[in-house]
Every structure is written in structure tokens, then in C-alpha cells.
Amino acid sequence: MWEIIKNSIVILSVLGGLFFFFVGTVGLIRMPDVFSRMHATTKCDTLGAGLIFIGLMVWQGFSFLSLNIFIILIFVWLTNPTAAHYIASNEYDEMLASQKESEAS
Amino acid sequence: MQQGKKRSAVFLFILLFAFWMILAADIDALSIIVGLMATLFVVLYGFDLIFSSQEASRFTFGFLFKSLKLMVILLKGIIISNLQVAKIVLSPSLPIKPGFRTIKQPLKKDLNRTFYGNSITLTPGTLTVKLTDKDIIVHGLEPEYLDALNESDIQKCFIDLERL
């Protein structure tokens, strides 16, 4: 009985993670500009990776390896928005510079 | 200032080495030596980036409790924002009106600012673009998401944390 519950939790969370990764990728292709694309990828990758890692942790059970997975999960959750912020910040600078150029000419 | 930085560097060294040992899985001489060398390199390389204790809130029980509350709110925000983005991306007409807005930010400490910026990125429909001393430039998919940022629960939580 416990096996069935465990397996269904794992399957559901990995499928959910796959769904959010899929949505993130579709958003990356469909959105019109850099900033909107960052919206789609950051958010969906965060929850997608989270769900897949949680599924793996349940699959692994309570062990040292699931502690590793948990630490990797925290790392991904910290770095993902930071990377998005860095890309968006650089793009914003670029945008301001090109606006100034077009005003000057 | 320099003294505080040295202490944080030692703390960071211990933290990074523990992190390495957890990831390395098996404990033998080789992994310990490589870990010590790698950790030392990272700490020396990032020495001028290390924040001292003045830039963060003090770590007390109140801090722990408030950050747990913050994490619950944030987790709720992450799930809601994912469902919203999924709805927007999968709808055929792509209903977005993207735009920028400058909002005020009340935080003084660097670490809290960093977490606040990251939290804004993870809450529904908003993305931190620039973070300065007085305000944040935020990009939003819809104007209503940008309106929701002022006086939000997350901002209140961070102001609470800042007081500690």
C-alpha cells in the first residue's frame, strides 16, 4: 500500500515538474521581448525543478542522498532569480543606451 | 570592519567546506584535501565580496520565526505565479501588457535587499530589473501585478526582518 502511495506521489510531482518546464520553454519561444521571456523561464524553472527534486527526494526516501538533493534545490532557488535579475539588468542598460543613441541622431 | 570581514571569511570557509563534504558523499583523504583546497580558493577569490555582519539581520529566534513565515508566503507566491504564467503562455492570444515601474524600497541591509529582489522576481507577474539604494525598477507583465507590489505581505515581512 505504502509503495503505491509513494510511487503516485513521485509520478505526480515529476509530471508536474515536466509540465512547468514545458510551459517555461513554450513561454521562452512565444513571449515578445527579453523581459517577458525572463518571466516565463525563471518562474517555471523554479517550480519545475522544485517539483522534480521533491519527487526524487520522496523516491530516495530519508537518506543522505535526499539531503544532497535538498541542498541542490535550495541552490537552484537562490541562483535562478539572481541569474534572471542579471540578464534583465544588462538588457535594461542596453535599452537605455540605444534609446539615447536614437535620440542623439 | 576588516575584523568583521575576517570572521565572516572563516565562517564562510566552514560553511563551504561542510557543503562540499555533504556533496562529496564518501569521506576519504582525497576528497578532504581537494575540498580544503577548493574552499580556500573560493574564499580567497571572493574575499572582497563577503558581507560582514552589519549588512545582515542578527540571527535570533525571532529572525528564524519571521523568515519561516516569509518562506510560507513566498512558496504560496511561487505556486500562484507559476499557474498565472502557465495560463498566460498557453492561452492563444497571449494577453500581456508589459511595462516598467519604479517602486520605493525601504530596506537598508544588503542581504535583505538581495532577498527582497529575488522575492519580487518570484512573485506573480513581476521581475526585478534594477536595485538601487532608494528604489527598485520592476518589470511587470500586467499593470495590476505592479500595483499589488506596494504594501504587499512580502514587503511587510521584510520590514519586520529589517528591525531585528
Coordinates of C-alpha atoms in Angstrom, one line a residue:
Chain A
M1 CA 0.0 0.0 0.0
W2 CA 2.8 2.4 1.0
E3 CA 4.6 1.6 -2.2
I4 CA 1.6 2.7 -4.3
I5 CA 1.2 6.0 -2.4
K6 CA 4.9 6.7 -2.7
N7 CA 5.0 5.9 -6.4
S8 CA 2.0 8.0 -7.2
I9 CA 3.4 11.0 -5.3
V10 CA 6.7 10.6 -7.2
I11 CA 4.9 10.3 -10.6
L12 CA 2.6 13.2 -9.9
S13 CA 5.3 15.6 -8.8
V14 CA 7.7 14.7 -11.7
L15 CA 4.9 15.0 -14.2
G16 CA 4.0 18.4 -12.7
G17 CA 7.7 19.5 -12.9
L18 CA 7.8 18.4 -16.6
F19 CA 4.6 20.4 -17.2
F20 CA 6.1 23.6 -15.8
F21 CA 9.4 23.1 -17.7
F22 CA 7.3 22.6 -20.8
V23 CA 5.4 25.8 -20.1
G24 CA 8.6 27.7 -19.5
T25 CA 10.1 26.6 -22.8
V26 CA 6.9 27.5 -24.7
G27 CA 6.9 30.9 -23.0
L28 CA 10.6 31.4 -23.9
I29 CA 9.6 31.0 -27.6
R30 CA 6.3 32.8 -27.6
M31 CA 6.9 35.9 -25.5
P32 CA 7.7 39.1 -27.4
D33 CA 10.8 40.6 -25.7
V34 CA 13.7 39.7 -23.3
F35 CA 12.0 40.8 -20.1
S36 CA 8.8 38.9 -20.7
R37 CA 10.8 35.8 -21.7
M38 CA 12.7 36.0 -18.4
H39 CA 9.3 35.9 -16.6
A40 CA 8.3 32.6 -18.2
T41 CA 11.7 30.9 -17.8
T42 CA 12.5 32.0 -14.2
K43 CA 9.2 31.2 -12.6
C44 CA 8.5 28.0 -14.4
D45 CA 12.1 26.6 -14.0
T46 CA 11.9 27.4 -10.3
L47 CA 8.7 25.4 -9.6
G48 CA 9.6 22.8 -12.3
A49 CA 13.0 22.0 -10.8
G50 CA 11.4 22.1 -7.3
L51 CA 8.8 19.6 -8.1
I52 CA 11.2 17.2 -9.9
F53 CA 13.7 17.4 -7.0
I54 CA 10.9 16.8 -4.4
G55 CA 9.8 13.8 -6.4
L56 CA 13.3 12.5 -6.4
M57 CA 13.6 13.0 -2.7
V58 CA 10.4 11.1 -2.0
W59 CA 11.7 8.3 -4.3
Q60 CA 15.0 8.2 -2.5
G61 CA 13.4 8.1 1.0
F62 CA 15.0 9.6 4.1
S63 CA 18.7 9.3 3.4
F64 CA 22.0 11.2 2.8
L65 CA 21.3 11.4 -0.9
S66 CA 18.0 13.2 -0.4
L67 CA 19.8 15.8 1.8
N68 CA 22.1 16.4 -1.2
I69 CA 19.1 16.8 -3.4
F70 CA 17.5 19.3 -0.9
I71 CA 20.7 21.4 -0.9
I72 CA 20.8 21.4 -4.7
L73 CA 17.2 22.5 -4.6
I74 CA 18.0 25.5 -2.3
F75 CA 20.9 26.4 -4.5
V76 CA 18.8 26.4 -7.7
W77 CA 16.1 28.5 -5.9
L78 CA 18.7 31.1 -4.9
T79 CA 20.6 31.3 -8.2
N80 CA 17.7 31.2 -10.6
P81 CA 16.2 34.6 -9.8
T82 CA 19.7 36.1 -9.4
A83 CA 20.6 35.0 -13.0
A84 CA 17.3 36.4 -14.3
H85 CA 18.0 39.7 -12.5
Y86 CA 21.5 39.9 -14.0
I87 CA 20.2 39.3 -17.6
A88 CA 17.4 41.8 -17.1
S89 CA 19.7 44.4 -15.6
N90 CA 22.1 44.2 -18.5
E91 CA 19.3 44.3 -21.1
Y92 CA 17.9 47.4 -19.4
D93 CA 21.2 49.2 -19.6
E94 CA 21.5 48.2 -23.3
M95 CA 17.9 49.5 -23.9
L96 CA 18.7 52.9 -22.3
A97 CA 21.9 53.2 -24.3
S98 CA 20.2 52.5 -27.6
Q99 CA 17.4 55.0 -26.7
K100 CA 20.0 57.7 -26.1
E101 CA 21.7 56.9 -29.4
S102 CA 18.4 57.2 -31.3
E103 CA 17.6 60.5 -29.6
A104 CA 21.0 61.9 -30.4
S105 CA 20.8 61.1 -34.1
Chain B
M1 CA 35.2 46.4 9.5
Q2 CA 38.2 44.4 8.4
Q3 CA 38.0 42.3 11.5
G4 CA 34.3 41.5 10.9
K5 CA 35.2 40.5 7.4
K6 CA 37.8 38.1 8.6
R7 CA 35.4 36.5 10.9
S8 CA 32.8 36.2 8.1
A9 CA 35.5 34.7 5.9
V10 CA 36.2 31.9 8.5
F11 CA 32.5 31.3 8.8
L12 CA 32.1 31.1 5.0
F13 CA 35.1 28.7 4.9
I14 CA 33.5 26.3 7.4
L15 CA 30.1 26.6 5.7
L16 CA 31.5 25.9 2.2
F17 CA 33.6 23.0 3.5
A18 CA 30.5 21.4 5.1
F19 CA 28.7 21.9 1.8
W20 CA 31.5 20.2 0.0
M21 CA 31.6 17.3 2.4
I22 CA 27.8 16.8 2.1
L23 CA 28.0 16.7 -1.7
A24 CA 31.1 14.6 -1.8
A25 CA 29.2 11.7 -0.2
D26 CA 32.2 9.4 0.6
I27 CA 34.7 10.7 3.1
D28 CA 38.4 9.8 2.3
A29 CA 41.7 11.7 2.2
L30 CA 41.5 12.7 -1.4
S31 CA 38.1 14.4 -1.2
I32 CA 39.0 16.2 2.1
I33 CA 42.2 17.6 0.6
V34 CA 40.6 18.6 -2.7
G35 CA 37.7 20.1 -0.7
L36 CA 40.0 22.2 1.5
M37 CA 41.9 23.5 -1.5
A38 CA 38.8 24.4 -3.4
T39 CA 37.2 26.0 -0.4
L40 CA 40.3 28.1 0.3
F41 CA 40.5 29.2 -3.3
V42 CA 36.8 30.3 -3.3
V43 CA 37.1 32.2 0.0
L44 CA 40.3 34.0 -1.1
Y45 CA 38.9 34.8 -4.6
G46 CA 35.7 36.2 -3.2
F47 CA 37.1 37.9 -0.2
D48 CA 36.1 41.4 -1.2
L49 CA 32.5 40.2 -1.9
I50 CA 32.0 38.8 1.6
F51 CA 29.4 40.7 3.6
S52 CA 30.1 41.5 7.2
S53 CA 27.7 41.0 10.0
Q54 CA 26.5 44.6 9.9
E55 CA 24.9 44.1 6.5
A56 CA 22.6 41.3 7.6
S57 CA 19.9 40.9 10.3
R58 CA 21.0 39.3 13.5
F59 CA 20.3 35.6 13.7
T60 CA 17.9 35.1 16.6
F61 CA 14.8 33.0 17.3
G62 CA 12.6 35.9 16.2
F63 CA 14.5 36.0 12.9
L64 CA 14.0 32.3 12.4
F65 CA 10.3 32.6 13.1
K66 CA 9.8 35.6 10.8
S67 CA 11.8 34.0 8.0
L68 CA 9.7 30.8 8.2
K69 CA 6.6 33.0 7.9
L70 CA 8.2 34.7 4.9
M71 CA 9.0 31.3 3.3
V72 CA 5.4 30.2 3.6
I73 CA 4.2 33.4 1.9
L74 CA 6.9 33.1 -0.8
L75 CA 6.0 29.4 -1.5
K76 CA 2.4 30.4 -2.0
G77 CA 3.5 33.2 -4.3
I78 CA 5.7 30.9 -6.3
I79 CA 2.8 28.5 -6.9
I80 CA 0.3 31.2 -7.8
S81 CA 2.8 32.9 -10.2
N82 CA 3.6 29.7 -11.9
L83 CA -0.1 29.0 -12.6
Q84 CA -0.6 32.5 -13.9
V85 CA 2.4 32.3 -16.2
A86 CA 1.2 28.9 -17.4
K87 CA -2.2 30.4 -18.1
I88 CA -0.8 33.3 -20.0
V89 CA 1.7 31.3 -22.0
L90 CA -0.8 28.6 -23.0
S91 CA -3.7 31.0 -24.0
P92 CA -3.6 31.5 -27.8
S93 CA -3.9 35.3 -27.6
L94 CA -1.0 35.9 -25.2
P95 CA -2.8 38.5 -23.0
I96 CA 0.1 40.7 -21.7
K97 CA 0.8 44.5 -21.4
P98 CA 4.4 44.6 -20.3
G99 CA 5.8 47.7 -18.7
F100 CA 8.3 49.2 -16.2
R101 CA 7.6 50.9 -12.9
T102 CA 9.9 52.4 -10.2
I103 CA 8.8 51.5 -6.7
K104 CA 10.2 52.6 -3.4
Q105 CA 12.1 50.1 -1.3
P106 CA 12.5 50.7 2.5
L107 CA 15.4 48.2 3.2
K108 CA 18.9 49.2 4.3
K109 CA 20.8 46.0 4.8
D110 CA 22.4 44.4 1.7
L111 CA 21.4 40.8 2.4
N112 CA 17.7 41.8 2.9
R113 CA 17.8 43.8 -0.3
T114 CA 19.1 40.8 -2.2
F115 CA 16.4 38.5 -0.8
Y116 CA 13.7 41.2 -1.4
G117 CA 14.8 41.5 -5.1
N118 CA 14.7 37.7 -5.6
S119 CA 11.3 37.5 -3.9
I120 CA 9.9 40.1 -6.2
T121 CA 11.2 38.1 -9.2
L122 CA 9.4 35.0 -7.8
T123 CA 6.1 36.7 -7.0
P124 CA 3.3 36.8 -9.7
G125 CA 4.0 38.7 -12.9
T126 CA 7.0 40.8 -11.7
L127 CA 10.7 40.8 -12.4
T128 CA 13.4 42.9 -10.6
V129 CA 15.4 44.8 -13.2
K130 CA 17.4 47.3 -11.2
L131 CA 18.0 47.6 -7.5
T132 CA 19.3 50.9 -6.1
D133 CA 19.6 52.5 -2.6
K134 CA 16.1 54.1 -2.7
D135 CA 14.0 52.2 -5.2
I136 CA 13.6 49.2 -7.4
I137 CA 12.8 49.2 -11.1
V138 CA 10.4 46.4 -11.7
H139 CA 9.2 44.9 -15.0
G140 CA 5.6 43.6 -14.9
L141 CA 3.5 41.5 -17.4
E142 CA 0.3 43.4 -16.4
P143 CA -0.1 46.8 -14.6
E144 CA -2.2 45.1 -11.9
Y145 CA 0.6 42.9 -10.8
L146 CA 2.8 46.0 -10.3
D147 CA 0.0 47.7 -8.3
A148 CA 0.0 44.6 -6.0
L149 CA 3.7 45.1 -5.1
N150 CA 3.1 48.2 -2.9
E151 CA 2.1 47.3 0.6
S152 CA 2.4 43.6 -0.2
D153 CA 2.7 40.9 2.5
I154 CA 6.3 40.2 1.5
Q155 CA 7.3 43.8 1.9
K156 CA 5.8 43.9 5.4
C157 CA 7.7 40.7 6.3
F158 CA 11.0 42.2 5.1
I159 CA 10.4 45.5 7.1
D160 CA 9.8 43.3 10.1
L161 CA 13.1 41.4 9.5
E162 CA 14.9 44.7 9.0
R163 CA 14.0 45.9 12.5
L164 CA 15.8 42.9 14.2

